[in-house]
mmCIF file of C-alpha atoms in Angstrom:
data_model
loop_
_atom_site.group_PDB
_atom_site.id
_atom_site.type_symbol
_atom_site.label_atom_id
_atom_site.label_comp_id
_atom_site.label_asym_id
_atom_site.label_seq_id
_atom_site.Cartn_x
_atom_site.Cartn_y
_atom_site.Cartn_z
ATOM 1 C CA MET A 1 -1.012 -21.539 0.393
ATOM 2 C CA SER A 2 -3.788 -20.030 2.484
ATOM 3 C CA GLY A 3 -3.567 -16.434 3.457
ATOM 4 C CA ASP A 4 -3.645 -17.638 7.347
ATOM 5 C CA ARG A 5 -0.663 -19.943 6.801
ATOM 6 C CA PHE A 6 1.337 -17.313 4.851
ATOM 7 C CA LEU A 7 0.378 -14.525 7.558
ATOM 8 C CA ARG A 8 1.536 -17.044 10.381
ATOM 9 C CA GLU A 9 4.600 -18.720 8.929
ATOM 10 C CA PHE A 10 6.113 -16.275 6.407
ATOM 11 C CA TYR A 11 4.984 -12.582 6.727
ATOM 12 C CA GLY A 12 7.621 -10.664 8.340
ATOM 13 C CA GLN A 13 9.968 -13.746 8.814
ATOM 14 C CA ARG A 14 11.253 -15.332 5.662
ATOM 15 C CA TYR A 15 10.899 -15.524 2.208
ATOM 16 C CA VAL A 16 8.721 -17.681 0.176
ATOM 17 C CA HIS A 17 8.563 -18.703 -3.809
ATOM 18 C CA LEU A 18 4.837 -19.511 -4.850
ATOM 19 C CA PRO A 19 4.852 -20.908 -8.378
ATOM 20 C CA GLY A 20 1.826 -20.375 -10.342
ATOM 21 C CA ASN A 21 -0.061 -20.949 -13.824
ATOM 22 C CA GLU A 22 1.775 -19.038 -16.697
ATOM 23 C CA ALA A 23 -1.369 -17.101 -17.419
ATOM 24 C CA ARG A 24 -2.396 -16.364 -13.731
ATOM 25 C CA PHE A 25 -1.361 -12.713 -14.324
ATOM 26 C CA ALA A 26 -1.720 -12.154 -17.940
ATOM 27 C CA ASP A 27 -4.577 -9.925 -17.639
ATOM 28 C CA LEU A 28 -3.265 -7.979 -14.672
ATOM 29 C CA PHE A 29 -0.725 -5.837 -16.965
ATOM 30 C CA PRO A 30 -0.745 -6.867 -20.607
ATOM 31 C CA TRP A 31 1.873 -4.986 -22.878
ATOM 32 C CA PRO A 32 -0.411 -2.882 -24.696
ATOM 33 C CA SER A 33 -1.296 -1.396 -21.275
ATOM 34 C CA ILE A 34 2.444 -0.415 -20.710
ATOM 35 C CA ASN A 35 2.275 1.324 -24.190
ATOM 36 C CA SER A 36 -0.848 3.099 -23.475
ATOM 37 C CA ILE A 37 0.454 4.727 -20.321
ATOM 38 C CA LEU A 38 3.705 5.570 -21.889
ATOM 39 C CA ARG A 39 1.705 7.450 -24.717
ATOM 40 C CA SER A 40 -0.980 9.086 -22.535
ATOM 41 C CA HIS A 41 0.730 10.188 -19.301
ATOM 42 C CA ARG A 42 3.198 12.932 -18.246
ATOM 43 C CA LEU A 43 5.818 10.635 -16.499
ATOM 44 C CA GLU A 44 8.496 12.786 -14.834
ATOM 45 C CA HIS A 45 11.701 11.367 -13.370
ATOM 46 C CA PRO A 46 12.131 9.800 -11.004
ATOM 47 C CA ARG A 47 8.646 8.140 -11.118
ATOM 48 C CA LEU A 48 9.702 6.972 -14.581
ATOM 49 C CA ARG A 49 13.587 6.021 -14.635
ATOM 50 C CA MET A 50 15.805 3.636 -16.269
ATOM 51 C CA ILE A 51 18.722 1.311 -14.869
ATOM 52 C CA LEU A 52 21.460 0.034 -16.720
ATOM 53 C CA ASN A 53 24.229 -2.094 -15.092
ATOM 54 C CA GLY A 54 23.109 -0.981 -11.810
ATOM 55 C CA THR A 55 23.397 2.775 -12.649
ATOM 56 C CA VAL A 56 20.540 5.124 -13.080
ATOM 57 C CA VAL A 57 20.576 6.423 -16.632
ATOM 58 C CA PRO A 58 20.444 10.303 -16.540
ATOM 59 C CA PHE A 59 17.048 11.187 -17.382
ATOM 60 C CA GLU A 60 18.215 13.973 -19.926
ATOM 61 C CA ASP A 61 19.314 11.061 -22.121
ATOM 62 C CA TYR A 62 15.841 10.026 -23.052
ATOM 63 C CA ILE A 63 13.409 12.801 -21.575
ATOM 64 C CA GLU A 64 13.078 16.215 -22.930
ATOM 65 C CA LEU A 65 11.416 19.021 -20.889
ATOM 66 C CA PHE A 66 8.872 21.271 -22.852
ATOM 67 C CA GLN A 67 6.962 24.323 -21.846
ATOM 68 C CA ASN A 68 3.348 24.652 -22.609
ATOM 69 C CA ARG A 69 1.801 27.917 -23.260
ATOM 70 C CA ARG A 70 0.821 28.216 -19.424
ATOM 71 C CA LYS A 71 4.515 27.863 -18.685
ATOM 72 C CA THR A 72 4.050 24.279 -17.189
ATOM 73 C CA THR A 73 6.965 22.019 -17.704
ATOM 74 C CA ILE A 74 6.179 18.785 -19.637
ATOM 75 C CA PRO A 75 8.297 15.816 -20.015
ATOM 76 C CA LYS A 76 8.343 14.075 -23.283
ATOM 77 C CA LEU A 77 9.989 10.952 -24.068
ATOM 78 C CA ARG A 78 12.814 10.999 -26.719
ATOM 79 C CA MET A 79 11.627 7.880 -28.358
ATOM 80 C CA ALA A 80 14.635 7.245 -30.290
ATOM 81 C CA SER A 81 16.931 7.231 -27.102
ATOM 82 C CA PHE A 82 14.299 5.759 -24.860
ATOM 83 C CA ASN A 83 14.234 2.576 -27.320
ATOM 84 C CA SER A 84 18.029 2.432 -27.636
ATOM 85 C CA PHE A 85 18.311 2.224 -23.946
ATOM 86 C CA LEU A 86 15.551 -0.813 -23.792
ATOM 87 C CA ARG A 87 17.430 -2.538 -26.566
ATOM 88 C CA LYS A 88 20.639 -2.267 -24.548
ATOM 89 C CA GLY A 89 19.140 -4.000 -21.816
ATOM 90 C CA ALA A 90 17.971 -1.067 -19.456
ATOM 91 C CA THR A 91 15.425 -1.872 -16.959
ATOM 92 C CA LEU A 92 12.386 0.665 -17.206
ATOM 93 C CA VAL A 93 10.967 1.382 -13.779
ATOM 94 C CA LEU A 94 7.528 2.813 -13.334
ATOM 95 C CA ASP A 95 6.641 3.970 -9.874
ATOM 96 C CA ASP A 96 3.052 3.953 -8.473
ATOM 97 C CA VAL A 97 1.644 1.995 -11.421
ATOM 98 C CA HIS A 98 -1.617 1.212 -9.298
ATOM 99 C CA GLU A 99 -2.462 4.837 -10.009
ATOM 100 C CA LEU A 100 -2.428 4.626 -13.704
ATOM 101 C CA HIS A 101 -4.099 0.917 -14.174
ATOM 102 C CA PRO A 102 -7.412 -0.021 -12.559
ATOM 103 C CA PRO A 103 -6.811 -3.790 -12.641
ATOM 104 C CA ILE A 104 -3.415 -3.234 -10.514
ATOM 105 C CA SER A 105 -5.367 -1.003 -8.273
ATOM 106 C CA ASP A 106 -7.945 -3.369 -7.543
ATOM 107 C CA LEU A 107 -5.513 -5.850 -6.598
ATOM 108 C CA ALA A 108 -3.460 -3.507 -4.155
ATOM 109 C CA TYR A 109 -6.942 -2.596 -2.778
ATOM 110 C CA SER A 110 -7.736 -6.052 -2.036
ATOM 111 C CA LEU A 111 -4.060 -6.521 -0.593
ATOM 112 C CA GLU A 112 -4.463 -3.411 1.444
ATOM 113 C CA ARG A 113 -7.662 -4.957 3.113
ATOM 114 C CA VAL A 114 -6.092 -8.000 4.307
ATOM 115 C CA LEU A 115 -2.800 -6.514 5.313
ATOM 116 C CA ARG A 116 -4.152 -3.291 6.900
ATOM 117 C CA GLU A 117 -1.250 -1.118 5.424
ATOM 118 C CA GLU A 118 -0.896 1.106 2.346
ATOM 119 C CA VAL A 119 0.251 -0.967 -0.606
ATOM 120 C CA ALA A 120 2.182 0.766 -3.461
ATOM 121 C CA VAL A 121 3.016 -0.965 -6.561
ATOM 122 C CA ASN A 122 6.080 -0.322 -9.196
ATOM 123 C CA ALA A 123 6.370 -2.078 -12.517
ATOM 124 C CA TYR A 124 9.795 -3.165 -13.993
ATOM 125 C CA VAL A 125 10.195 -3.851 -17.667
ATOM 126 C CA GLY A 126 13.381 -5.067 -19.244
ATOM 127 C CA ARG A 127 15.109 -7.719 -21.485
ATOM 128 C CA GLY A 128 18.480 -8.905 -22.727
ATOM 129 C CA VAL A 129 21.291 -9.789 -20.087
ATOM 130 C CA ALA A 130 22.279 -6.201 -18.414
ATOM 131 C CA ARG A 131 21.427 -6.247 -14.766
ATOM 132 C CA GLY A 132 19.153 -3.687 -13.563
ATOM 133 C CA PHE A 133 19.575 -2.963 -9.695
ATOM 134 C CA ASP A 134 22.683 -4.096 -7.741
ATOM 135 C CA VAL A 135 22.084 -6.243 -4.798
ATOM 136 C CA HIS A 136 20.124 -4.259 -2.224
ATOM 137 C CA TRP A 137 17.505 -4.364 0.527
ATOM 138 C CA ASP A 138 14.039 -2.786 0.767
ATOM 139 C CA PRO A 139 12.712 -1.003 3.837
ATOM 140 C CA HIS A 140 9.301 -2.476 3.365
ATOM 141 C CA GLU A 141 7.828 -6.121 2.640
ATOM 142 C CA VAL A 142 7.855 -7.025 -1.288
ATOM 143 C CA PHE A 143 5.627 -9.070 -3.307
ATOM 144 C CA ALA A 144 7.308 -9.600 -6.654
ATOM 145 C CA VAL A 145 4.579 -10.507 -9.072
ATOM 146 C CA GLN A 146 6.106 -11.970 -12.566
ATOM 147 C CA VAL A 147 3.440 -10.966 -15.159
ATOM 148 C CA SER A 148 5.229 -12.039 -18.387
ATOM 149 C CA GLY A 149 8.746 -13.567 -19.305
ATOM 150 C CA SER A 150 11.157 -14.607 -16.326
ATOM 151 C CA LYS A 151 13.747 -13.212 -14.372
ATOM 152 C CA LYS A 152 16.324 -14.546 -12.026
ATOM 153 C CA TRP A 153 16.385 -13.464 -8.451
ATOM 154 C CA HIS A 154 19.520 -13.818 -5.842
ATOM 155 C CA VAL A 155 18.055 -13.750 -2.407
ATOM 156 C CA TYR A 156 20.013 -13.247 0.899
ATOM 157 C CA PRO A 157 18.778 -13.012 4.340
ATOM 158 C CA THR A 158 19.123 -9.903 6.376
ATOM 159 C CA SER A 159 22.409 -8.545 7.669
ATOM 160 C CA ARG A 160 20.664 -6.230 10.136
ATOM 161 C CA ARG A 161 17.251 -7.415 11.741
ATOM 162 C CA TRP A 162 14.468 -4.957 11.098
ATOM 163 C CA PRO A 163 16.442 -2.102 9.167
ATOM 164 C CA LEU A 164 14.634 1.112 8.888
ATOM 165 C CA TYR A 165 14.552 3.662 5.895
ATOM 166 C CA LYS A 166 15.528 6.123 8.792
ATOM 167 C CA ASP A 167 18.071 4.314 10.954
ATOM 168 C CA VAL A 168 21.108 4.493 13.085
ATOM 169 C CA ASP A 169 23.080 2.009 11.139
ATOM 170 C CA PRO A 170 23.708 2.088 7.196
ATOM 171 C CA ASN A 171 23.560 -1.340 6.787
ATOM 172 C CA THR A 172 25.370 -1.312 3.425
ATOM 173 C CA GLU A 173 26.662 -4.895 3.103
ATOM 174 C CA PRO A 174 25.018 -8.092 2.618
ATOM 175 C CA PRO A 175 25.653 -11.191 4.750
ATOM 176 C CA ASP A 176 28.578 -13.222 3.335
ATOM 177 C CA VAL A 177 26.845 -16.296 2.339
ATOM 178 C CA GLU A 178 25.929 -17.897 -1.127
ATOM 179 C CA PRO A 179 22.374 -16.226 -2.243
ATOM 180 C CA THR A 180 19.351 -18.497 -3.015
ATOM 181 C CA VAL A 181 18.713 -18.527 -6.562
ATOM 182 C CA VAL A 182 15.058 -18.265 -7.659
ATOM 183 C CA ASN A 183 13.930 -18.290 -11.251
ATOM 184 C CA LEU A 184 10.944 -16.492 -11.466
ATOM 185 C CA THR A 185 8.484 -17.399 -14.509
ATOM 186 C CA ALA A 186 5.082 -15.956 -15.529
ATOM 187 C CA GLY A 187 2.620 -16.437 -12.844
ATOM 188 C CA ASP A 188 4.923 -16.873 -9.781
ATOM 189 C CA VAL A 189 5.016 -14.760 -6.890
ATOM 190 C CA LEU A 190 8.192 -14.126 -4.642
ATOM 191 C CA TYR A 191 7.728 -12.637 -1.230
ATOM 192 C CA LEU A 192 10.713 -10.996 0.587
ATOM 193 C CA PRO A 193 10.455 -9.657 4.132
ATOM 194 C CA ARG A 194 11.771 -5.981 5.012
ATOM 195 C CA GLY A 195 15.584 -6.045 4.913
ATOM 196 C CA TRP A 196 16.144 -9.328 3.010
ATOM 197 C CA TRP A 197 18.853 -8.428 0.454
ATOM 198 C CA HIS A 198 18.265 -9.365 -3.418
ATOM 199 C CA GLY A 199 19.344 -8.580 -6.892
ATOM 200 C CA THR A 200 17.659 -9.436 -10.250
ATOM 201 C CA VAL A 201 19.450 -10.874 -13.626
ATOM 202 C CA PRO A 202 17.481 -10.908 -16.692
ATOM 203 C CA THR A 203 17.437 -14.294 -18.612
ATOM 204 C CA GLY A 204 17.579 -12.723 -22.099
ATOM 205 C CA GLU A 205 13.695 -12.494 -22.939
ATOM 206 C CA PRO A 206 11.421 -9.453 -22.524
ATOM 207 C CA SER A 207 10.295 -9.608 -18.639
ATOM 208 C CA LEU A 208 7.728 -7.643 -16.822
ATOM 209 C CA HIS A 209 7.085 -7.734 -13.242
ATOM 210 C CA LEU A 210 5.387 -5.684 -10.477
ATOM 211 C CA THR A 211 6.384 -5.098 -7.037
ATOM 212 C CA PHE A 212 3.679 -4.618 -4.349
ATOM 213 C CA GLY A 213 5.335 -2.713 -1.299
ATOM 214 C CA VAL A 214 3.929 -2.769 1.987
ATOM 215 C CA THR A 215 5.284 -1.079 5.172
ATOM 216 C CA PRO A 216 3.860 -2.373 8.409
ATOM 217 C CA ALA A 217 3.824 -0.247 11.441
ATOM 218 C CA THR A 218 6.705 -0.566 13.804
ATOM 219 C CA GLY A 219 7.770 0.197 17.328
ATOM 220 C CA ILE A 220 8.973 3.488 16.533
ATOM 221 C CA ASP A 221 5.634 4.332 14.821
ATOM 222 C CA LEU A 222 3.811 3.202 17.924
ATOM 223 C CA LEU A 223 5.962 5.448 20.138
ATOM 224 C CA ALA A 224 5.547 8.531 17.872
ATOM 225 C CA TRP A 225 1.653 8.094 18.103
ATOM 226 C CA LEU A 226 2.112 7.815 21.795
ATOM 227 C CA VAL A 227 3.889 11.068 21.990
ATOM 228 C CA ASP A 228 0.910 12.819 20.830
ATOM 229 C CA GLU A 229 -1.432 10.899 22.995
ATOM 230 C CA MET A 230 0.499 12.181 26.058
ATOM 231 C CA ARG A 231 -0.162 15.555 25.219
ATOM 232 C CA HIS A 232 -3.793 15.003 26.910
ATOM 233 C CA ARG A 233 -1.702 14.294 30.255
ATOM 234 C CA GLU A 234 -0.824 17.453 32.200
ATOM 235 C CA GLU A 235 2.002 15.554 33.557
ATOM 236 C CA PHE A 236 3.903 15.315 30.336
ATOM 237 C CA ARG A 237 3.082 18.976 29.532
ATOM 238 C CA GLU A 238 4.650 20.208 32.714
ATOM 239 C CA ASP A 239 7.901 21.614 32.516
ATOM 240 C CA LEU A 240 10.804 19.371 33.885
ATOM 241 C CA PRO A 241 12.371 20.644 37.099
ATOM 242 C CA ARG A 242 15.608 20.845 35.525
ATOM 243 C CA PHE A 243 17.036 23.244 38.230
ATOM 244 C CA ARG A 244 15.476 21.141 41.107
ATOM 245 C CA PRO A 245 17.503 17.985 41.315
ATOM 246 C CA VAL A 246 15.458 16.384 44.102
ATOM 247 C CA GLU A 247 12.160 16.975 42.284
ATOM 248 C CA LEU A 248 13.442 15.982 38.856
ATOM 249 C CA GLU A 249 14.049 12.384 39.835
ATOM 250 C CA SER A 250 10.548 11.980 41.288
ATOM 251 C CA HIS A 251 8.878 13.719 38.460
ATOM 252 C CA VAL A 252 10.713 11.307 35.867
ATOM 253 C CA ALA A 253 9.398 8.392 38.215
ATOM 254 C CA LYS A 254 5.975 9.818 37.771
ATOM 255 C CA LEU A 255 6.166 10.219 33.984
ATOM 256 C CA LEU A 256 7.253 6.579 33.770
ATOM 257 C CA ARG A 257 4.403 5.483 35.658
ATOM 258 C CA VAL A 258 1.884 7.385 33.735
ATOM 259 C CA PHE A 259 3.405 6.095 30.592
ATOM 260 C CA ALA A 260 3.083 2.581 31.951
ATOM 261 C CA ASP A 261 -0.291 2.916 32.821
ATOM 262 C CA GLN A 262 -1.029 4.203 29.118
ATOM 263 C CA THR A 263 0.583 1.314 27.386
ATOM 264 C CA GLY A 264 -0.795 -2.312 26.901
ATOM 265 C CA ARG A 265 -2.765 -4.404 24.434
ATOM 266 C CA SER A 266 -5.643 -1.799 24.738
ATOM 267 C CA THR A 267 -3.222 1.141 23.585
ATOM 268 C CA VAL A 268 -1.929 -0.825 20.766
ATOM 269 C CA GLU A 269 -5.383 -1.481 19.513
ATOM 270 C CA ARG A 270 -6.236 2.255 19.629
ATOM 271 C CA PHE A 271 -3.087 2.690 17.766
ATOM 272 C CA PHE A 272 -4.123 0.325 14.965
ATOM 273 C CA THR A 273 -7.604 1.951 15.071
ATOM 274 C CA HIS A 274 -6.169 5.384 14.721
ATOM 275 C CA ARG A 275 -3.910 4.288 11.772
ATOM 276 C CA ASP A 276 -6.483 2.602 9.903
ATOM 277 C CA THR A 277 -9.338 5.257 10.606
ATOM 278 C CA PHE A 278 -6.985 7.855 8.715
ATOM 279 C CA ALA A 279 -6.036 5.735 5.987
ATOM 280 C CA LEU A 280 -6.644 7.294 2.662
ATOM 281 C CA ALA A 281 -9.501 6.271 0.319
ATOM 282 C CA ARG A 282 -8.634 4.023 -2.683
ATOM 283 C CA VAL A 283 -11.527 4.309 -4.861
ATOM 284 C CA PRO A 284 -12.424 7.704 -6.794
ATOM 285 C CA SER A 285 -15.642 9.323 -7.582
ATOM 286 C CA ALA A 286 -17.819 7.380 -10.184
ATOM 287 C CA MET A 287 -19.069 9.924 -12.429
ATOM 288 C CA PRO A 288 -21.717 11.042 -13.732
ATOM 289 C CA GLY A 289 -23.550 8.936 -10.773
ATOM 290 C CA ILE A 290 -22.026 11.532 -8.263
ATOM 291 C CA TYR A 291 -24.147 14.182 -9.844
ATOM 292 C CA ASN A 292 -27.414 12.211 -8.841
ATOM 293 C CA SER A 293 -29.401 14.463 -6.234
ATOM 294 C CA GLN A 294 -31.036 11.214 -5.022
ATOM 295 C CA ALA A 295 -27.505 9.644 -4.338
ATOM 296 C CA LEU A 296 -28.613 6.257 -5.817
ATOM 297 C CA PRO A 297 -29.986 5.474 -9.276
ATOM 298 C CA ASP A 298 -33.375 3.715 -9.758
ATOM 299 C CA GLY A 299 -33.425 -0.083 -9.618
ATOM 300 C CA GLU A 300 -30.698 -2.586 -8.536
ATOM 301 C CA ASP A 301 -28.542 -2.697 -11.649
ATOM 302 C CA PHE A 302 -25.580 -0.668 -10.427
ATOM 303 C CA ASP A 303 -22.248 -1.593 -8.352
ATOM 304 C CA ILE A 304 -20.966 -0.395 -5.019
ATOM 305 C CA ASP A 305 -17.337 0.140 -4.196
ATOM 306 C CA PHE A 306 -16.540 0.871 -0.478
ATOM 307 C CA CYS A 307 -13.645 3.631 -0.772
ATOM 308 C CA TYR A 308 -11.678 2.684 2.383
ATOM 309 C CA PRO A 309 -10.105 -0.885 2.534
ATOM 310 C CA ARG A 310 -8.960 -0.307 6.037
ATOM 311 C CA ALA A 311 -12.342 0.992 7.467
ATOM 312 C CA VAL A 312 -12.580 -0.388 11.197
ATOM 313 C CA LEU A 313 -16.058 -1.941 12.476
ATOM 314 C CA ARG A 314 -16.680 -2.397 16.010
ATOM 315 C CA VAL A 315 -19.548 -4.400 16.803
ATOM 316 C CA GLY A 316 -21.033 -3.804 20.427
ATOM 317 C CA ALA A 317 -24.000 -5.024 22.296
ATOM 318 C CA ASP A 318 -26.355 -2.835 20.928
ATOM 319 C CA ALA A 319 -24.768 -0.668 18.259
ATOM 320 C CA VAL A 320 -21.959 -0.961 15.603
ATOM 321 C CA GLU A 321 -19.159 1.747 15.011
ATOM 322 C CA LEU A 322 -17.669 2.489 11.641
ATOM 323 C CA PHE A 323 -14.372 4.154 11.751
ATOM 324 C CA ALA A 324 -12.981 5.676 8.077
ATOM 325 C CA ASP A 325 -11.703 8.973 6.652
ATOM 326 C CA GLY A 326 -10.742 10.171 10.049
ATOM 327 C CA ARG A 327 -14.451 10.110 11.368
ATOM 328 C CA ARG A 328 -16.677 7.751 13.313
ATOM 329 C CA TRP A 329 -20.408 6.696 12.558
ATOM 330 C CA THR A 330 -22.786 4.858 14.979
ATOM 331 C CA PHE A 331 -25.580 2.207 13.174
ATOM 332 C CA ALA A 332 -28.077 0.035 14.798
ATOM 333 C CA LEU A 333 -26.895 -3.493 15.438
ATOM 334 C CA THR A 334 -28.953 -4.724 12.674
ATOM 335 C CA ALA A 335 -26.790 -2.980 10.117
ATOM 336 C CA ALA A 336 -23.516 -4.989 11.023
ATOM 337 C CA PRO A 337 -23.840 -7.719 8.685
ATOM 338 C CA LEU A 338 -24.341 -5.362 5.784
ATOM 339 C CA LEU A 339 -21.617 -3.171 6.995
ATOM 340 C CA GLU A 340 -19.384 -6.137 7.074
ATOM 341 C CA GLN A 341 -20.191 -7.046 3.713
ATOM 342 C CA LEU A 342 -19.557 -3.709 2.189
ATOM 343 C CA THR A 343 -16.239 -3.247 4.151
ATOM 344 C CA GLY A 344 -15.250 -6.717 3.276
ATOM 345 C CA HIS A 345 -15.447 -6.323 -0.570
ATOM 346 C CA SER A 346 -14.122 -3.863 -3.031
ATOM 347 C CA ARG A 347 -17.242 -4.142 -5.113
ATOM 348 C CA ILE A 348 -20.680 -5.500 -4.769
ATOM 349 C CA SER A 349 -23.941 -4.942 -6.865
ATOM 350 C CA MET A 350 -27.058 -3.539 -5.191
ATOM 351 C CA ARG A 351 -29.123 -6.678 -6.452
ATOM 352 C CA GLU A 352 -26.681 -8.972 -4.816
ATOM 353 C CA LEU A 353 -26.484 -7.000 -1.725
ATOM 354 C CA ILE A 354 -30.137 -6.906 -1.147
ATOM 355 C CA THR A 355 -30.480 -10.604 -2.056
ATOM 356 C CA ARG A 356 -27.744 -11.526 0.713
ATOM 357 C CA HIS A 357 -29.353 -9.446 3.502
ATOM 358 C CA ALA A 358 -33.081 -9.818 2.328
ATOM 359 C CA ASP A 359 -33.816 -12.193 5.476
ATOM 360 C CA ARG A 360 -32.584 -9.322 7.856
ATOM 361 C CA LEU A 361 -33.608 -5.888 6.238
ATOM 362 C CA PRO A 362 -35.859 -4.826 3.789
ATOM 363 C CA ALA A 363 -34.783 -3.462 0.557
ATOM 364 C CA LYS A 364 -35.705 0.197 1.341
ATOM 365 C CA THR A 365 -33.659 0.033 4.509
ATOM 366 C CA ILE A 366 -30.610 -1.367 2.656
ATOM 367 C CA ARG A 367 -31.050 1.187 -0.060
ATOM 368 C CA GLY A 368 -31.170 4.108 2.592
ATOM 369 C CA LEU A 369 -28.044 2.739 4.275
ATOM 370 C CA VAL A 370 -26.187 2.746 0.819
ATOM 371 C CA SER A 371 -27.586 6.332 0.047
ATOM 372 C CA LEU A 372 -26.365 7.469 3.577
ATOM 373 C CA LEU A 373 -22.881 6.141 2.889
ATOM 374 C CA THR A 374 -22.770 7.580 -0.637
ATOM 375 C CA VAL A 375 -23.606 10.976 0.688
ATOM 376 C CA GLU A 376 -20.926 10.751 3.556
ATOM 377 C CA GLY A 377 -18.280 9.808 0.675
ATOM 378 C CA LEU A 378 -17.783 6.402 2.020
ATOM 379 C CA VAL A 379 -18.993 4.269 -1.205
ATOM 380 C CA THR A 380 -19.100 5.270 -4.754
ATOM 381 C CA ILE A 381 -21.947 3.988 -7.285
ATOM 382 C CA GLN A 382 -20.990 2.972 -10.614
ATOM 383 C CA VAL A 383 -24.084 2.535 -13.098
ATOM 384 C CA ARG A 384 -23.362 -0.620 -15.428
ATOM 385 C CA PRO A 385 -23.290 0.335 -19.157
#
């Protein structure tokens, strides 16, 4: 399925099951990588947790807390108990695994660039026939990626349209309908819009799947941003004439007119630009290259990572503006194609960048621009081994 078709027909509207080749995600998060994370990271509850028959297993049953010589509390897995729960069919949940495993981070980065919202990834590991989570809904869009094994999903439509994490309706009951049963096997993807109820059932074999969670902006987010925008208007900073009823009515009418004048498509576009401009970087510093006083190494055999997947480019009549990291830069119009190249890809080599833009810019100018972006913290440089 093309990305355009998915965004047009499914995203935020209805679920879709996308079958794939069994080996499709084999290199994304292989079993040895999970073992390595469990062995080499301090994973505190609830970032690491276990679910058995719909109930959270008390972390004290498989995690022991120690204090080091600096009196810092350190969680350690009690491996006998931990393995025992896994054998009983408990589901192991590891939140924000994109922060622990670069291939998942790269995929989340790419998805964030397309969907223009922050992406967080959780891992779910289990086997046997014991269920993990009970039927529930999530306050975000869900992309379930089956890496290994299989899992059966029971999918229900919403019982409340567009439910929120912080809402006025508790939304505690799924609709009284038969669920759609989706058998997710290795290589498959299941997309569920926000608020769609779902539950999972193991199939008796070891299973590993990832969920990519995306939280799009809502009208509530737009209103919250507009409240801050209205601080620029003295009409909204003025006291309400509470004890002058005649003036109060006209004052409120004035506020509504000002508010109406400040809303519209251009306002929404400014909101999205602000939201994207202040989105966090997704690529860390690349050492030891960061210590290079010349910003760039010699030659062309190094890679360039643009750190902000939601950077905004505005190409005008005689200049191009770049918004990222809460800041704005203005460049000559001739830099637009190169900036589009950098912001549209998570990684590109300097050699490829120079080759693609040789007909527009000399290599020296391209290096100068990349050097500036490096100094400004917008890109990182990784020298190939």
